[in-house]
Amino acid sequence: MALTLRAAAAAAAGSTRGLSRLFSTSFIPPMNSATPSAREQAEPSTNLFVSGLSKRTTTEKLHEAFSQFGEVVHARVVTDRVSGYSKGFGFVKYATLEDAAKGIEGMDGKFLEGWVIFAEYARPRQPPPPPQNNMASPYSRY
DNA sequence: TCTGAGCGA
């Protein structure tokens, strides 16, 4: 099965959670319960970050796949603005937190368009940039 | 048209 091999490769490359178990032989990290600045999973929200998508997976396909587990309010595959091609990840917004949880349970690690995808809570988006508009031009006042 | 481990116009 070529599909299985590719899936295993994708899973090995992508699942940091699973690999950490393999590497922890007898070594106990200093931070046992609290990881201050580590990349931990974002807190539950209705918004999901979906990665591992096929480059050919479209927004509607993403919407369709995640709709099986709850009411999808919004879905988007992130594409490059200049080329228009998928960046291989996207976002799915559910109506409720429960649906979002079910969506993760139902789709994380599953196949979509031949690729193993990963679904997790999306981080809150990047804070809006400060306005910084120059209302004072050299000629504005005199 | 393509990229691959990534958080969006």
PDB file of C-alpha atoms (C1' of nucleotides) in Angstrom:
ATOM      1  CA  MET A   1       0.000   0.000   0.000  1.00  0.00           C
ATOM      2  CA  ALA A   2       1.707   3.157  -1.104  1.00  0.00           C
ATOM      3  CA  LEU A   3      -1.003   5.102   0.625  1.00  0.00           C
ATOM      4  CA  THR A   4      -0.134   3.590   3.981  1.00  0.00           C
ATOM      5  CA  LEU A   5       3.548   4.346   3.604  1.00  0.00           C
ATOM      6  CA  ARG A   6       2.869   7.920   2.712  1.00  0.00           C
ATOM      7  CA  ALA A   7       0.529   8.249   5.626  1.00  0.00           C
ATOM      8  CA  ALA A   8       3.128   6.888   8.010  1.00  0.00           C
ATOM      9  CA  ALA A   9       5.707   9.310   6.690  1.00  0.00           C
ATOM     10  CA  ALA A  10       3.352  12.222   7.056  1.00  0.00           C
ATOM     11  CA  ALA A  11       2.399  11.156  10.541  1.00  0.00           C
ATOM     12  CA  ALA A  12       6.021  10.745  11.588  1.00  0.00           C
ATOM     13  CA  ALA A  13       6.865  14.168  10.250  1.00  0.00           C
ATOM     14  CA  GLY A  14       3.877  15.914  11.696  1.00  0.00           C
ATOM     15  CA  SER A  15       2.899  14.415  15.005  1.00  0.00           C
ATOM     16  CA  THR A  16       5.137  16.004  17.582  1.00  0.00           C
ATOM     17  CA  ARG A  17       2.863  14.782  20.298  1.00  0.00           C
ATOM     18  CA  GLY A  18       3.376  11.170  19.398  1.00  0.00           C
ATOM     19  CA  LEU A  19       7.100  11.442  18.912  1.00  0.00           C
ATOM     20  CA  SER A  20       7.689  13.044  22.261  1.00  0.00           C
ATOM     21  CA  ARG A  21       6.540   9.818  23.811  1.00  0.00           C
ATOM     22  CA  LEU A  22       9.214   7.897  21.924  1.00  0.00           C
ATOM     23  CA  PHE A  23      12.002  10.225  22.944  1.00  0.00           C
ATOM     24  CA  SER A  24      11.170  10.236  26.626  1.00  0.00           C
ATOM     25  CA  THR A  25      13.033   7.096  27.614  1.00  0.00           C
ATOM     26  CA  SER A  26      14.106   7.797  31.159  1.00  0.00           C
ATOM     27  CA  PHE A  27      14.731  11.517  30.926  1.00  0.00           C
ATOM     28  CA  ILE A  28      12.463  13.763  32.906  1.00  0.00           C
ATOM     29  CA  PRO A  29      12.331  17.366  31.731  1.00  0.00           C
ATOM     30  CA  PRO A  30      12.866  20.090  34.345  1.00  0.00           C
ATOM     31  CA  MET A  31       9.462  21.575  33.702  1.00  0.00           C
ATOM     32  CA  ASN A  32       7.153  18.837  34.854  1.00  0.00           C
ATOM     33  CA  SER A  33       3.754  20.439  35.001  1.00  0.00           C
ATOM     34  CA  ALA A  34       4.048  23.915  33.568  1.00  0.00           C
ATOM     35  CA  THR A  35       5.552  24.845  30.229  1.00  0.00           C
ATOM     36  CA  PRO A  36       5.740  28.639  30.321  1.00  0.00           C
ATOM     37  CA  SER A  37       6.608  29.581  26.776  1.00  0.00           C
ATOM     38  CA  ALA A  38       6.183  26.256  25.066  1.00  0.00           C
ATOM     39  CA  ARG A  39       4.024  25.749  22.036  1.00  0.00           C
ATOM     40  CA  GLU A  40       1.086  24.239  23.762  1.00  0.00           C
ATOM     41  CA  GLN A  41      -2.305  23.679  22.276  1.00  0.00           C
ATOM     42  CA  ALA A  42      -4.411  26.758  22.238  1.00  0.00           C
ATOM     43  CA  GLU A  43      -7.325  26.913  24.575  1.00  0.00           C
ATOM     44  CA  PRO A  44     -10.617  25.577  23.270  1.00  0.00           C
ATOM     45  CA  SER A  45     -12.442  27.755  20.823  1.00  0.00           C
ATOM     46  CA  THR A  46     -14.872  27.252  17.996  1.00  0.00           C
ATOM     47  CA  ASN A  47     -12.085  27.967  15.577  1.00  0.00           C
ATOM     48  CA  LEU A  48      -9.892  25.110  14.413  1.00  0.00           C
ATOM     49  CA  PHE A  49      -6.534  25.099  12.728  1.00  0.00           C
ATOM     50  CA  VAL A  50      -6.268  22.284  10.231  1.00  0.00           C
ATOM     51  CA  SER A  51      -2.907  21.286   8.817  1.00  0.00           C
ATOM     52  CA  GLY A  52      -1.527  18.572   6.620  1.00  0.00           C
ATOM     53  CA  LEU A  53      -3.949  19.307   3.842  1.00  0.00           C
ATOM     54  CA  SER A  54      -3.326  18.249   0.322  1.00  0.00           C
ATOM     55  CA  LYS A  55      -2.397  21.139  -1.917  1.00  0.00           C
ATOM     56  CA  ARG A  56      -5.450  20.299  -3.905  1.00  0.00           C
ATOM     57  CA  THR A  57      -7.879  20.381  -1.034  1.00  0.00           C
ATOM     58  CA  THR A  58     -10.284  23.235  -1.421  1.00  0.00           C
ATOM     59  CA  THR A  59     -12.266  25.308   1.015  1.00  0.00           C
ATOM     60  CA  GLU A  60     -15.495  23.580   0.113  1.00  0.00           C
ATOM     61  CA  LYS A  61     -13.931  20.164   0.543  1.00  0.00           C
ATOM     62  CA  LEU A  62     -12.696  21.205   3.964  1.00  0.00           C
ATOM     63  CA  HIS A  63     -16.122  22.495   4.856  1.00  0.00           C
ATOM     64  CA  GLU A  64     -17.731  19.327   3.623  1.00  0.00           C
ATOM     65  CA  ALA A  65     -15.415  17.020   5.546  1.00  0.00           C
ATOM     66  CA  PHE A  66     -15.777  18.834   8.859  1.00  0.00           C
ATOM     67  CA  SER A  67     -19.526  19.245   8.522  1.00  0.00           C
ATOM     68  CA  GLN A  68     -19.934  15.589   9.412  1.00  0.00           C
ATOM     69  CA  PHE A  69     -19.147  16.339  13.033  1.00  0.00           C
ATOM     70  CA  GLY A  70     -20.957  19.573  13.630  1.00  0.00           C
ATOM     71  CA  GLU A  71     -22.270  22.772  12.193  1.00  0.00           C
ATOM     72  CA  VAL A  72     -19.499  24.486  10.297  1.00  0.00           C
ATOM     73  CA  VAL A  73     -20.027  28.218  10.238  1.00  0.00           C
ATOM     74  CA  HIS A  74     -16.981  29.020   8.211  1.00  0.00           C
ATOM     75  CA  ALA A  75     -14.127  27.195   6.559  1.00  0.00           C
ATOM     76  CA  ARG A  76     -11.140  28.408   4.630  1.00  0.00           C
ATOM     77  CA  VAL A  77      -8.112  26.865   3.026  1.00  0.00           C
ATOM     78  CA  VAL A  78      -5.286  29.358   3.199  1.00  0.00           C
ATOM     79  CA  THR A  79      -3.868  30.060  -0.200  1.00  0.00           C
ATOM     80  CA  ASP A  80      -0.906  32.016  -1.388  1.00  0.00           C
ATOM     81  CA  ARG A  81      -2.060  35.392  -2.546  1.00  0.00           C
ATOM     82  CA  VAL A  82       0.115  35.601  -5.611  1.00  0.00           C
ATOM     83  CA  SER A  83       0.051  32.042  -6.854  1.00  0.00           C
ATOM     84  CA  GLY A  84      -3.406  31.215  -5.574  1.00  0.00           C
ATOM     85  CA  TYR A  85      -2.333  27.777  -4.447  1.00  0.00           C
ATOM     86  CA  SER A  86      -3.090  26.202  -1.120  1.00  0.00           C
ATOM     87  CA  LYS A  87      -0.534  26.558   1.628  1.00  0.00           C
ATOM     88  CA  GLY A  88      -1.532  23.177   2.967  1.00  0.00           C
ATOM     89  CA  PHE A  89      -3.486  24.341   5.964  1.00  0.00           C
ATOM     90  CA  GLY A  90      -6.724  26.024   6.747  1.00  0.00           C
ATOM     91  CA  PHE A  91      -9.292  26.997   9.327  1.00  0.00           C
ATOM     92  CA  VAL A  92     -12.675  25.672  10.268  1.00  0.00           C
ATOM     93  CA  LYS A  93     -15.071  27.517  12.516  1.00  0.00           C
ATOM     94  CA  TYR A  94     -17.853  25.632  14.239  1.00  0.00           C
ATOM     95  CA  ALA A  95     -21.043  27.008  15.685  1.00  0.00           C
ATOM     96  CA  THR A  96     -20.353  25.690  19.174  1.00  0.00           C
ATOM     97  CA  LEU A  97     -17.446  24.551  21.292  1.00  0.00           C
ATOM     98  CA  GLU A  98     -18.908  21.065  21.445  1.00  0.00           C
ATOM     99  CA  ASP A  99     -18.999  20.811  17.688  1.00  0.00           C
ATOM    100  CA  ALA A 100     -15.424  22.042  17.551  1.00  0.00           C
ATOM    101  CA  ALA A 101     -14.373  19.355  20.002  1.00  0.00           C
ATOM    102  CA  LYS A 102     -16.187  16.734  18.000  1.00  0.00           C
ATOM    103  CA  GLY A 103     -14.583  18.030  14.856  1.00  0.00           C
ATOM    104  CA  ILE A 104     -11.132  17.592  16.330  1.00  0.00           C
ATOM    105  CA  GLU A 105     -11.953  14.137  17.604  1.00  0.00           C
ATOM    106  CA  GLY A 106     -13.431  13.165  14.297  1.00  0.00           C
ATOM    107  CA  MET A 107     -10.878  14.624  11.921  1.00  0.00           C
ATOM    108  CA  ASP A 108      -7.537  14.839  13.712  1.00  0.00           C
ATOM    109  CA  GLY A 109      -5.191  12.236  12.279  1.00  0.00           C
ATOM    110  CA  LYS A 110      -7.671  11.225   9.631  1.00  0.00           C
ATOM    111  CA  PHE A 111      -7.364  11.130   5.893  1.00  0.00           C
ATOM    112  CA  LEU A 112      -8.509  13.907   3.640  1.00  0.00           C
ATOM    113  CA  GLU A 113      -7.764  13.777  -0.052  1.00  0.00           C
ATOM    114  CA  GLY A 114      -5.136  11.130   0.593  1.00  0.00           C
ATOM    115  CA  TRP A 115      -3.270  13.050   3.282  1.00  0.00           C
ATOM    116  CA  VAL A 116      -3.225  12.682   7.027  1.00  0.00           C
ATOM    117  CA  ILE A 117      -4.516  15.902   8.448  1.00  0.00           C
ATOM    118  CA  PHE A 118      -4.228  17.407  11.902  1.00  0.00           C
ATOM    119  CA  ALA A 119      -6.943  19.409  13.561  1.00  0.00           C
ATOM    120  CA  GLU A 120      -6.436  21.502  16.668  1.00  0.00           C
ATOM    121  CA  TYR A 121      -7.748  24.665  18.227  1.00  0.00           C
ATOM    122  CA  ALA A 122      -6.564  27.712  16.377  1.00  0.00           C
ATOM    123  CA  ARG A 123      -4.579  30.313  18.204  1.00  0.00           C
ATOM    124  CA  PRO A 124      -6.131  33.731  18.468  1.00  0.00           C
ATOM    125  CA  ARG A 125      -5.191  35.649  15.419  1.00  0.00           C
ATOM    126  CA  GLN A 126      -2.358  38.105  15.181  1.00  0.00           C
ATOM    127  CA  PRO A 127      -3.188  41.407  16.881  1.00  0.00           C
ATOM    128  CA  PRO A 128      -4.090  44.171  14.442  1.00  0.00           C
ATOM    129  CA  PRO A 129      -1.196  46.406  13.441  1.00  0.00           C
ATOM    130  CA  PRO A 130      -1.166  49.937  14.889  1.00  0.00           C
ATOM    131  CA  PRO A 131      -2.664  52.574  12.579  1.00  0.00           C
ATOM    132  CA  GLN A 132       0.506  54.649  12.283  1.00  0.00           C
ATOM    133  CA  ASN A 133      -0.906  56.929   9.681  1.00  0.00           C
ATOM    134  CA  ASN A 134       0.892  60.200   9.247  1.00  0.00           C
ATOM    135  CA  MET A 135      -1.716  62.871   9.407  1.00  0.00           C
ATOM    136  CA  ALA A 136       1.112  65.361   9.691  1.00  0.00           C
ATOM    137  CA  SER A 137       2.597  65.883   6.301  1.00  0.00           C
ATOM    138  CA  PRO A 138       5.149  68.664   5.738  1.00  0.00           C
ATOM    139  CA  TYR A 139       2.535  70.684   3.905  1.00  0.00           C
ATOM    140  CA  SER A 140      -0.531  69.868   5.916  1.00  0.00           C
ATOM    141  CA  ARG A 141      -0.351  72.826   8.210  1.00  0.00           C
ATOM    142  CA  TYR A 142       1.269  75.665   6.368  1.00  0.00           C
TER     143      TYR A 142
ATOM    144  C1'  DT B   1       1.769  23.715 -11.988  1.00  0.00           C
ATOM    145  C1'  DC B   2       4.840  23.075  -8.008  1.00  0.00           C
ATOM    146  C1'  DT B   3       6.156  23.240  -2.715  1.00  0.00           C
ATOM    147  C1'  DG B   4       5.239  20.195   3.185  1.00  0.00           C
ATOM    148  C1'  DA B   5       5.013  20.949   8.895  1.00  0.00           C
ATOM    149  C1'  DG B   6       2.746  25.262   8.604  1.00  0.00           C
ATOM    150  C1'  DC B   7      -1.717  29.900  12.229  1.00  0.00           C
ATOM    151  C1'  DG B   8      -5.313  33.241   7.975  1.00  0.00           C
ATOM    152  C1'  DA B   9      -6.833  39.190   3.841  1.00  0.00           C
TER     153       DA B   9
END
